[in-house]
Coordinates of C-alpha atoms in Angstrom, one line a residue:
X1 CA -31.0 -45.2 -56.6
X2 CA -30.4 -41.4 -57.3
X3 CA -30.5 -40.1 -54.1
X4 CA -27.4 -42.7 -53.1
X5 CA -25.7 -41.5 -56.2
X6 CA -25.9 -37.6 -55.2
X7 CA -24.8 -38.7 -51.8
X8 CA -21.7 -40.6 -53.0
X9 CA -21.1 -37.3 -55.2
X10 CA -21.2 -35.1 -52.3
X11 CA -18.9 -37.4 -50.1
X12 CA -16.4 -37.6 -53.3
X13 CA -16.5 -33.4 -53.8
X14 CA -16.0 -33.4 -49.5
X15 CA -12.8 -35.7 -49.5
X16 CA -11.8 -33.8 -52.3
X17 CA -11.7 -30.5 -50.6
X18 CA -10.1 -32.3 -47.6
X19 CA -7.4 -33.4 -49.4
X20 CA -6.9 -30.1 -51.0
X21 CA -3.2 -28.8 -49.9
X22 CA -3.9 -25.3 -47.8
X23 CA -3.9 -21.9 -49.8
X24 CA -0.3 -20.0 -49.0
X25 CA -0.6 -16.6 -47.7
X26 CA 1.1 -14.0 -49.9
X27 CA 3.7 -12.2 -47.3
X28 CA 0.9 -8.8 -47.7
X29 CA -1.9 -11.2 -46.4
X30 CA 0.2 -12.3 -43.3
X31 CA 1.5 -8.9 -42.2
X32 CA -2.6 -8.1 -42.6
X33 CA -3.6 -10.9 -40.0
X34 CA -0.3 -9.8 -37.7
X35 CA -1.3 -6.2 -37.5
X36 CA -5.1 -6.6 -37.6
X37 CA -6.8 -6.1 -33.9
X38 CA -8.8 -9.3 -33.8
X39 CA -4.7 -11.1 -33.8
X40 CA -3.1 -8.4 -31.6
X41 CA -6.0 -9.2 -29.5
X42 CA -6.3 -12.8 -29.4
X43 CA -2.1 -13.2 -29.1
X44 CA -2.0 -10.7 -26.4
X45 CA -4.4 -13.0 -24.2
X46 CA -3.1 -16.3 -25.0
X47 CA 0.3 -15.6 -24.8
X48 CA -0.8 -14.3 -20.8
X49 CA -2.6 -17.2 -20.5
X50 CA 0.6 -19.7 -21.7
X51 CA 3.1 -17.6 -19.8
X52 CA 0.8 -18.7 -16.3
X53 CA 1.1 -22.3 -17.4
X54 CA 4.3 -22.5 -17.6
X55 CA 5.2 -21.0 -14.4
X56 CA 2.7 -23.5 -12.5
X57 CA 3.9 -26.8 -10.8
X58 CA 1.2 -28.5 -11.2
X59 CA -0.9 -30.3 -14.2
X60 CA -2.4 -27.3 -15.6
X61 CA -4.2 -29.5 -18.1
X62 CA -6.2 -31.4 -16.0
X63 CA -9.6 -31.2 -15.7
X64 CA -11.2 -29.8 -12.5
X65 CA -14.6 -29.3 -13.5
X66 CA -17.0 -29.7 -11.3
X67 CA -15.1 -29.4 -8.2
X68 CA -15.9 -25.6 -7.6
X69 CA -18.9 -25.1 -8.3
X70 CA -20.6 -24.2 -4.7
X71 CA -20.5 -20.4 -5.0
X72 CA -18.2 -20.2 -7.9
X73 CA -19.8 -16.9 -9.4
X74 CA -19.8 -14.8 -6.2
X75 CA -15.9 -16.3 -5.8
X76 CA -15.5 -15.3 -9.7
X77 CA -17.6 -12.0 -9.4
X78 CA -15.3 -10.8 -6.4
X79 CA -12.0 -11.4 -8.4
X80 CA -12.9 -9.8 -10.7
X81 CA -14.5 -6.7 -9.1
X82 CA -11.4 -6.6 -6.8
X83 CA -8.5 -8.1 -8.6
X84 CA -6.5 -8.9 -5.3
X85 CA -3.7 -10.5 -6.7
X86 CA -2.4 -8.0 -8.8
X87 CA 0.1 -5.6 -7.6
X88 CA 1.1 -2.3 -9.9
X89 CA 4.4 -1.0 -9.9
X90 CA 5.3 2.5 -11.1
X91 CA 8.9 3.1 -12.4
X92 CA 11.0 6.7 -13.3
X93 CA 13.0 7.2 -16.0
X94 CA 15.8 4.5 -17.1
X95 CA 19.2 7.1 -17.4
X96 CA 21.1 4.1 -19.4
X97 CA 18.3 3.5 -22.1
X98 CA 17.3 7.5 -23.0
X99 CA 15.1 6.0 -25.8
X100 CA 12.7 4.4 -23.8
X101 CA 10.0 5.8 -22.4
X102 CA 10.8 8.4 -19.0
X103 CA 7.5 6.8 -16.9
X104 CA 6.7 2.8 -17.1
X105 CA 3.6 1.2 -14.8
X106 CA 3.5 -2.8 -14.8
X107 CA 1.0 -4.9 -13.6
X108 CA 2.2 -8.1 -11.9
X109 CA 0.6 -11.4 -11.0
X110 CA 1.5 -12.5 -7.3
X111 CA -0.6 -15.5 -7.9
X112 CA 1.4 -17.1 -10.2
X113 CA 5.1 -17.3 -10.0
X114 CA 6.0 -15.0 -13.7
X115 CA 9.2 -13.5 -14.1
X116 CA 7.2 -11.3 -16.8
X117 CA 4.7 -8.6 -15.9
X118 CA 1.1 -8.8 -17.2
X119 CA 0.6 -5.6 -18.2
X120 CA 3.4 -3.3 -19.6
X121 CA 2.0 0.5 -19.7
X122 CA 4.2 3.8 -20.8
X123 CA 4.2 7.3 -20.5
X124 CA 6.1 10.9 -21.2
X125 CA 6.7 11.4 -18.2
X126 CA 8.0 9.5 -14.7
X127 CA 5.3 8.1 -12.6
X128 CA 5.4 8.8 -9.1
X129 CA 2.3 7.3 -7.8
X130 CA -0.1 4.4 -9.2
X131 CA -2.8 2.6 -8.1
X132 CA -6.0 0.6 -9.3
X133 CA -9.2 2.5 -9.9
X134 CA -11.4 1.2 -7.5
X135 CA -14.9 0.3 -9.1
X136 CA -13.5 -0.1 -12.3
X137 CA -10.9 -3.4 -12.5
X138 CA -9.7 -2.5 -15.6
X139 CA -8.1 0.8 -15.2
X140 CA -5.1 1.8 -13.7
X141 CA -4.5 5.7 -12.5
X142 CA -0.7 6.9 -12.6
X143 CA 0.3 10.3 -11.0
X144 CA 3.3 12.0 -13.5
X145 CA 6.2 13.9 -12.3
X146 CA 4.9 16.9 -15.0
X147 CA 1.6 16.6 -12.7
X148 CA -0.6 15.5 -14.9
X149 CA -2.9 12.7 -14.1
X150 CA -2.9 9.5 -16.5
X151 CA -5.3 6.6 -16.8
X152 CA -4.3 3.5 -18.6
X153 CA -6.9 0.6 -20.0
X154 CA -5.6 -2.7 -19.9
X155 CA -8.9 -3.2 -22.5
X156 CA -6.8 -1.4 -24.9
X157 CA -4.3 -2.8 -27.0
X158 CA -1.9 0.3 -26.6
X159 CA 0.5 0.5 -24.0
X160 CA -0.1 4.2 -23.7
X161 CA -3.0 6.7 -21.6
X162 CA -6.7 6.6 -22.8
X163 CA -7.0 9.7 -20.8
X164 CA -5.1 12.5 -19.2
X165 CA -5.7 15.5 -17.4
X166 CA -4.7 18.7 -19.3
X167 CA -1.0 20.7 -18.4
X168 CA -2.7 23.6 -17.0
X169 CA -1.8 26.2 -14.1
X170 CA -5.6 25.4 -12.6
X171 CA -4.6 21.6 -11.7
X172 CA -1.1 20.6 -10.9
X173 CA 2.3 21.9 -11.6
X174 CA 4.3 20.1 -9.5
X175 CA 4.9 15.8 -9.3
X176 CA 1.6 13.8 -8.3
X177 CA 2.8 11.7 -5.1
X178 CA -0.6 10.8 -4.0
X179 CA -3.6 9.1 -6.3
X180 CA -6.8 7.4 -4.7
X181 CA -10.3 6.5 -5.9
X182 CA -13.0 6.9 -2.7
X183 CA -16.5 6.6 -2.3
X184 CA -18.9 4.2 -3.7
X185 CA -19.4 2.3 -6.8
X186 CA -22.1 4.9 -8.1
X187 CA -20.8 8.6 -6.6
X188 CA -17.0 8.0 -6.8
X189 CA -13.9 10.4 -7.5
X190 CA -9.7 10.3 -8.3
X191 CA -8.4 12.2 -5.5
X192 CA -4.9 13.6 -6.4
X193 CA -2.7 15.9 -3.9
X194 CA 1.1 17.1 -5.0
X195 CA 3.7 18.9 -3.9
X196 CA 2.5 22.0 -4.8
X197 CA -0.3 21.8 -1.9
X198 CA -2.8 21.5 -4.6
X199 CA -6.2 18.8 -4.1
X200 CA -7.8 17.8 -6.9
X201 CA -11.0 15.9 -7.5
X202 CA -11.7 14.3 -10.6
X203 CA -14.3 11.8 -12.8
X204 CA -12.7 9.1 -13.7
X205 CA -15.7 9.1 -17.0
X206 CA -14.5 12.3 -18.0
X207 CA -10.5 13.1 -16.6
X208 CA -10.0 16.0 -18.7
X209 CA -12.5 18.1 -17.1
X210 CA -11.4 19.2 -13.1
X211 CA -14.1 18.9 -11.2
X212 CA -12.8 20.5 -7.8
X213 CA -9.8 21.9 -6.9
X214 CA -8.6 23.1 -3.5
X215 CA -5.5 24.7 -2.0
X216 CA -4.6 27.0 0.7
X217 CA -3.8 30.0 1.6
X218 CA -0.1 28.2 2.9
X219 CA 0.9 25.6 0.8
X220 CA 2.1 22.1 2.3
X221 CA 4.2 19.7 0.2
X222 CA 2.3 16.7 0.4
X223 CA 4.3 13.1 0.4
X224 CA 1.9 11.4 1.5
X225 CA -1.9 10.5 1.5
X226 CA -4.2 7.7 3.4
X227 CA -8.5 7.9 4.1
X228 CA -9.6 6.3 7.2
X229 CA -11.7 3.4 6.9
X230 CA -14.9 3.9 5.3
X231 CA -14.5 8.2 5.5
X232 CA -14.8 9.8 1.6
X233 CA -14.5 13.3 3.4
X234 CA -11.7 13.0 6.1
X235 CA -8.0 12.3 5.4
X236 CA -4.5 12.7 6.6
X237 CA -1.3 14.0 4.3
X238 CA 1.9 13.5 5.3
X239 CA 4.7 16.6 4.3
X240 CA 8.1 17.3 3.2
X241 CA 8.3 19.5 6.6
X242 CA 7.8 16.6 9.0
X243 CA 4.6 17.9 10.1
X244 CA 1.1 15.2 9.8
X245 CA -2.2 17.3 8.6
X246 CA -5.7 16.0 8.6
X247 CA -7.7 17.5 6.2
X248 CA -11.6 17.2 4.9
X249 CA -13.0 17.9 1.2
X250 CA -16.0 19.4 2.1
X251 CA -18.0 21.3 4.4
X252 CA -17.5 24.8 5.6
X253 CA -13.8 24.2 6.8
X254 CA -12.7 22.5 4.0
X255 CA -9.1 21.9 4.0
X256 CA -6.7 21.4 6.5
X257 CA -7.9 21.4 10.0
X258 CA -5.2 20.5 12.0
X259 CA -1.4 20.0 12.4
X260 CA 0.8 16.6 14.1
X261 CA 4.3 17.1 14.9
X262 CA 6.7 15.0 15.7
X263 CA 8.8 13.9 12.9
X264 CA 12.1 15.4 12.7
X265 CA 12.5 14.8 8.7
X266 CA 10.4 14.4 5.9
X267 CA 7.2 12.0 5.6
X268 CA 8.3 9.4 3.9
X269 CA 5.1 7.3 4.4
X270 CA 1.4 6.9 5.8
X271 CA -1.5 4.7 6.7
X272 CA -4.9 4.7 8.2
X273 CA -5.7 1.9 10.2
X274 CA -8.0 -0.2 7.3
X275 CA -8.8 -3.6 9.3
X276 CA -12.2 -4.0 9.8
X277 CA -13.5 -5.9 13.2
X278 CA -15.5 -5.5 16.4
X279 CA -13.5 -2.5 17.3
X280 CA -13.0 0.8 15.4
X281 CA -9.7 1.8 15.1
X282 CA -9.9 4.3 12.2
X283 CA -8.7 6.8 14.2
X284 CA -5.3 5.3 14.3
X285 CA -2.4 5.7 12.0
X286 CA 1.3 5.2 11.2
X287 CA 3.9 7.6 9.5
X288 CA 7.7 6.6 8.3
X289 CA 10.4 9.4 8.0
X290 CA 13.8 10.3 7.2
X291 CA 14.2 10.7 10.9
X292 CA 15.1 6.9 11.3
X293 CA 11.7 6.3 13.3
X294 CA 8.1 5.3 12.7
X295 CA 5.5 6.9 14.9
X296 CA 2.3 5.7 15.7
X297 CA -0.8 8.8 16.3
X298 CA -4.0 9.4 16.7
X299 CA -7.2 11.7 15.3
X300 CA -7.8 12.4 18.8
X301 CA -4.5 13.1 20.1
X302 CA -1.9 15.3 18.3
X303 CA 1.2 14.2 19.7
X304 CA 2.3 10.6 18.8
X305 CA 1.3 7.4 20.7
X306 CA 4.1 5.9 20.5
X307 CA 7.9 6.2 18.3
X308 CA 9.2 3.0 17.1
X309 CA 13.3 3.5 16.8
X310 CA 14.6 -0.1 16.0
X311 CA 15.9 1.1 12.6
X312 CA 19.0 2.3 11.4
X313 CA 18.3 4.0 8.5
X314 CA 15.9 6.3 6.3
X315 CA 12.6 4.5 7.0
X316 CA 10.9 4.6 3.3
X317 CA 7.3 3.5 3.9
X318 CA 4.9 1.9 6.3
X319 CA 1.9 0.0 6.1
X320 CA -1.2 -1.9 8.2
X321 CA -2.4 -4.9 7.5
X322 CA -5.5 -5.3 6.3
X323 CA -6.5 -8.1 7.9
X324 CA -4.7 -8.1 11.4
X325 CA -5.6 -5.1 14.0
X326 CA -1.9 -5.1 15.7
X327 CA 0.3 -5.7 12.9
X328 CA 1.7 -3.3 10.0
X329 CA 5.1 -3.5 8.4
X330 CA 7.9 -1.2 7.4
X331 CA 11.1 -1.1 4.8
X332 CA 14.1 1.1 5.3
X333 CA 17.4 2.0 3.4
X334 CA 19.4 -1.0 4.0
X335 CA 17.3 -3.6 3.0
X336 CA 15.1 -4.4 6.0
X337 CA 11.6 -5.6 6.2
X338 CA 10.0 -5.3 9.5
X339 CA 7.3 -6.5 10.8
X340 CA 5.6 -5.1 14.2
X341 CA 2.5 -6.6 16.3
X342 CA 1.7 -4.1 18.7
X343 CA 0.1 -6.4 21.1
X344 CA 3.3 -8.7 21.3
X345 CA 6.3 -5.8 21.4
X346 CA 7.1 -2.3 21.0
X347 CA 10.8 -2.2 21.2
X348 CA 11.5 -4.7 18.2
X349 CA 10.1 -6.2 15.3
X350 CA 7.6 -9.6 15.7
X351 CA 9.7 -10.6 12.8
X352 CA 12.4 -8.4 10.2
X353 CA 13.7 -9.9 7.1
X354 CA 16.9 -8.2 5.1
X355 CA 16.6 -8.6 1.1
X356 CA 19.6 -9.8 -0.2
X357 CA 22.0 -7.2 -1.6
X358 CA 20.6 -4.7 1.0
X359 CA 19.3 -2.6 -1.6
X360 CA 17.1 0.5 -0.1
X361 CA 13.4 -0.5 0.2
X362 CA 11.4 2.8 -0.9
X363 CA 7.9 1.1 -1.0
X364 CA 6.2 -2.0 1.0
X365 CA 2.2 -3.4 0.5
X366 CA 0.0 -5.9 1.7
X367 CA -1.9 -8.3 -0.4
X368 CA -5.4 -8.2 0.4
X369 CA -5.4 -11.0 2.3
X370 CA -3.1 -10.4 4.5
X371 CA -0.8 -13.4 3.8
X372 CA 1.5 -12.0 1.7
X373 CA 3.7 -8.2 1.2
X374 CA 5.5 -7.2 -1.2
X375 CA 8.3 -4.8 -1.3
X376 CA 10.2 -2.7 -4.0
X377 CA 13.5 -1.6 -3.7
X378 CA 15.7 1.4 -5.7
X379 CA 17.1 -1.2 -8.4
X380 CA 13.7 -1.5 -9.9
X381 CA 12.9 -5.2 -8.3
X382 CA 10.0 -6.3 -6.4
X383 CA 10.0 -8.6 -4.0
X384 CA 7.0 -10.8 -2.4
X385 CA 7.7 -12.3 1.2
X386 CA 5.0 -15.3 2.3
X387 CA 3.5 -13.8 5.7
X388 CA 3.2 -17.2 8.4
X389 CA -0.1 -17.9 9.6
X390 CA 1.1 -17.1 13.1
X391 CA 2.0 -13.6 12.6
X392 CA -1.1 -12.2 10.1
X393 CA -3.8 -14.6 11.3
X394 CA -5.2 -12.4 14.4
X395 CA -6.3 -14.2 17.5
X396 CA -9.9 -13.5 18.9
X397 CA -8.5 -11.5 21.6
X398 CA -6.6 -9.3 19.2
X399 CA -9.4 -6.9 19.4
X400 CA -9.7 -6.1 23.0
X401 CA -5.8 -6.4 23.3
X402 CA -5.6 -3.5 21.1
X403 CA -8.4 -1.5 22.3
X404 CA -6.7 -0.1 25.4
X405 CA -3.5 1.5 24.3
X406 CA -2.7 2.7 27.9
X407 CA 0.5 0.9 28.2
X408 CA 1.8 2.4 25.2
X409 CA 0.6 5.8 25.9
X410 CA 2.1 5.0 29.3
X411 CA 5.6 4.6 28.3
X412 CA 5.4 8.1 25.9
X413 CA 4.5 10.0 28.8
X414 CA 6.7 8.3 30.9
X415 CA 9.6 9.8 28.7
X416 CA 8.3 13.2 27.9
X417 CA 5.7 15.1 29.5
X418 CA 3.2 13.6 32.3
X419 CA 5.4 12.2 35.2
X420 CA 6.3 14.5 37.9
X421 CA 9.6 13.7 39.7
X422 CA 9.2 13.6 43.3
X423 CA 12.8 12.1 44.7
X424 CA 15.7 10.5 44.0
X425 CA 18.5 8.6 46.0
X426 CA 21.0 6.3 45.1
X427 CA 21.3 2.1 46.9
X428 CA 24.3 0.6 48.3
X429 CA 24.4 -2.1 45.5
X430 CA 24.3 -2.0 41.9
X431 CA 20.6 -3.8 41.1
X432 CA 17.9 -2.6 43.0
X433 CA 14.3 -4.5 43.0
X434 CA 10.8 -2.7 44.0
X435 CA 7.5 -2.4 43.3
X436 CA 4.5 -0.1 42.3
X437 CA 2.0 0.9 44.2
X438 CA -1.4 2.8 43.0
X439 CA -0.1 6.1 41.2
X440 CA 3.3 5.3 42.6
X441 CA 6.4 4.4 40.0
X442 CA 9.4 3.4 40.6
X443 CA 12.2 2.6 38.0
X444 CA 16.0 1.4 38.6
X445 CA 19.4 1.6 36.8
X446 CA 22.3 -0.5 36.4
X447 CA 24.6 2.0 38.8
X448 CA 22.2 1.7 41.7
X449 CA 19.3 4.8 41.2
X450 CA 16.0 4.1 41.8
X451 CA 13.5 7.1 41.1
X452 CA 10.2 7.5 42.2
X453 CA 7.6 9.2 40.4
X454 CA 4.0 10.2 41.3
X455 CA 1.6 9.8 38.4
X456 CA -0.6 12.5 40.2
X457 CA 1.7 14.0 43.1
X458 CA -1.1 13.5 45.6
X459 CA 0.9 10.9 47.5
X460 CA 3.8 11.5 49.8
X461 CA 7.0 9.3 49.2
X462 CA 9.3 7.9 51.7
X463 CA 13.2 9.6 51.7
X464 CA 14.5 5.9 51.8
X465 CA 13.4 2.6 50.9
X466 CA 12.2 0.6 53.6
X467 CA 14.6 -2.5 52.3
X468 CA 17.2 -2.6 50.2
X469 CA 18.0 -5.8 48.3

């Protein structure tokens, strides 16, 4: 009976400790907990976590389990390596609140519907340019107006840098427009180029240190930046001048090897073709100016394909999808979103969408998938605009569609340097109807012309048209 007795004792002792009221925390203990890491930490991810629920339509709470669970780690694995539905913002000094701090970064969620950002990042000075560190899906780099370079841990609990590169006259003196991490995921660098024509190259492991630097002899104001597809060495800048640049990192021509014009105002924007298919197109890419137009170019050729003049307005940047070959998208100064598809039409947008308000657009970007872009305009908003299946879906024939850009080619040299005029006469009515013939063109107007051009003047042309309709 003695081993019953001790087990009735400990069941007593047990329900006596149950029914024990709590012990109250002295008002020292709780400020402790508050201000301890371990709560900062845990509060900081479960309030992210709550905030996601709330914004969700559906049962949150109910358990999918086992639904998903084909493939689910490579599916987890590449979210997390790539985190594409986060979108960084970068943000200049607030003038109405001088106390806060001049340069904010915030990391928003486009997956879930938040009117709250998910990461909230600060520092002394305005940030001009921002962008994830590729490889490493926790870090965010920021380019500062003072030049210095910035990197931000969303790991950490504090808002501010874990690194920056030193104020010094051997790295940049002037505002950082253009930041992007290249190469591979073991032999990678930050790339940074600013206005004062300065390249920079540095270790993400150890930012302090500059571990190249290049600038010549002439200095260009670089607005813009953009790598071709899979090319570490190769890129083009966009200036303040108008004039495009490509230029290389290495080799024994390092630097900028040769010169685009076009552009009759500053580069506002730029982008290398990135979508990846059956055809290479890296050698394509699109600029956006103050000169109202966006101009599409290539490596091979240094005088633009093709000049896109639907807008109205400053045109603030441009971008290609990443998924489609044909399509990239534009924002101007009065609130427009367009949308082009080469292969459908080069005179106006496939689609165009004004934001309400018609604030001025200054920066547009594709999800990774294609489906969605988002937009940020000069009140500090950012806006995301569902993409329909059939305008970023590509066709099979998107491809080959795009492969031959003769027709667009065509209709630049048409205007400016390759037809030879051979005659001219005018009809006895207003509308005049004809038709091409080998290297022969012929075009009409609405008070009766029709020219005729010879692609290669090898042909003679008739001194009258053989009918007139």
């Amino acid at each position: 009976m003695q081993p019953a007795l001790e087990h009735q004792e400990e069941k007593d002792s047990q329900k006596e400790e149950e029914e024990a009221p709590p012990h109250e925390l002295t008002e020292e203990e709780k400020q402790q907990i508050l201000h301890s890491e371990e709560f900062v930490t845990f509060f900081d991810h479960s309030s992210r976590i709550v905030e996601r629920a709330l914004s969700e339509q559906v049962d949150v709470f109910f358990d999918y389990s086992g639904r998903d669970l084909q493939d689910k780690e490579g599916r987890h694995l590449s979210r997390l390596v790539t985190y594409p539905e986060l979108l960084v913002a970068s943000y200049s000094s607030n003038e109405d609140a001088p106390h806060e701090p001049d340069g904010v970064a915030l990391v928003w969620n486009m997956k879930y519907k938040k009117t709250t950002p998910e990461y909230v990042f600060h520092c002394q000075s305005a940030v001009m340019s921002a962008a994830f560190a590729q490889f490493h899906p926790n870090l965010v780099v920021g380019g500062t107006y003072s030049g210095q370079i910035v990197l931000w841990d969303n790991r950490s609990n504090k808002r501010t840098p874990v690194q920056r590169t030193p104020l010094s006259a051997s790295a940049h003196t002037h505002p950082v427009y253009c930041v992007n991490v290249v190469g591979t995921q073991n032999a990678h660098n930050l790339i940074s180029i600013s206005t004062d024509g300065k390249m920079c190259s540095w270790s993400l492991d150890m930012l302090p240190h500059l571990e190249l630097v290049f600038k010549q002899s002439k200095s260009v104001a670089v607005t813009s930046m953009s790598f071709p597809l899979g090319d570490v060495n190769n890129f083009v800048v966009g200036s303040e001048d108008g004039s495009v640049y490509t230029a290389c990192r290495h080799g024994s021509k390092a630097g900028i090897s040769e010169m685009f014009e076009g552009h009759h105002g500053p580069i506002t924007g730029l982008d290398c073709h990135t979508a990846a298919g059956p055809v290479d197109f890296s050698h394509l890419f699109v600029t956006s100016s103050f000169d109202w137009t966006v101009k599409l170019w290539s490596t091979k050729n240094n005088k633009p394909l093709y000049s896109f003049e639907d807008n109205s307005d400053y045109v603030y940047d441009v971008m290609w999808s990443p998924t489609h070959p044909a399509l990239f998208a534009c924002v101007d100064g009065v609130g427009h979103l367009d949308l082009w598809n080469l292969n459908n039409e080069t005179e106006v947008p496939t689609a165009s969408v004004t934001v309400e308000g018609n604030p001025a657009l200054n920066r547009v970007r594709w999800a990774h998938s294609g489906r969605e872009v988002a937009v940020g305009d000069s009140e500090g908003q950012v806006h995301i605009y569902d993409v329909g299946e059939q305008i970023s879906v590509p066709r099979q024939d998107e491809w080959t569609r795009l492969r031959t850009l003769s027709k667009i080619q065509l209709n630049e040299v048409l205007q400016l340097w390759a037809l030879k005029h051979i005659y001219s006469f005018s009809c006895s009515k207003s509308q005049c109807r004809g038709r091409t013939s080998g290297r022969l063109f012929a075009c009409v107007d609405g008070v009766g012309h029709l020219d005729l051009w010879n692609l290669n003047n090898e042909t003679e042309v008739q001194k009258s048209p053989r009918n007139i309709i």
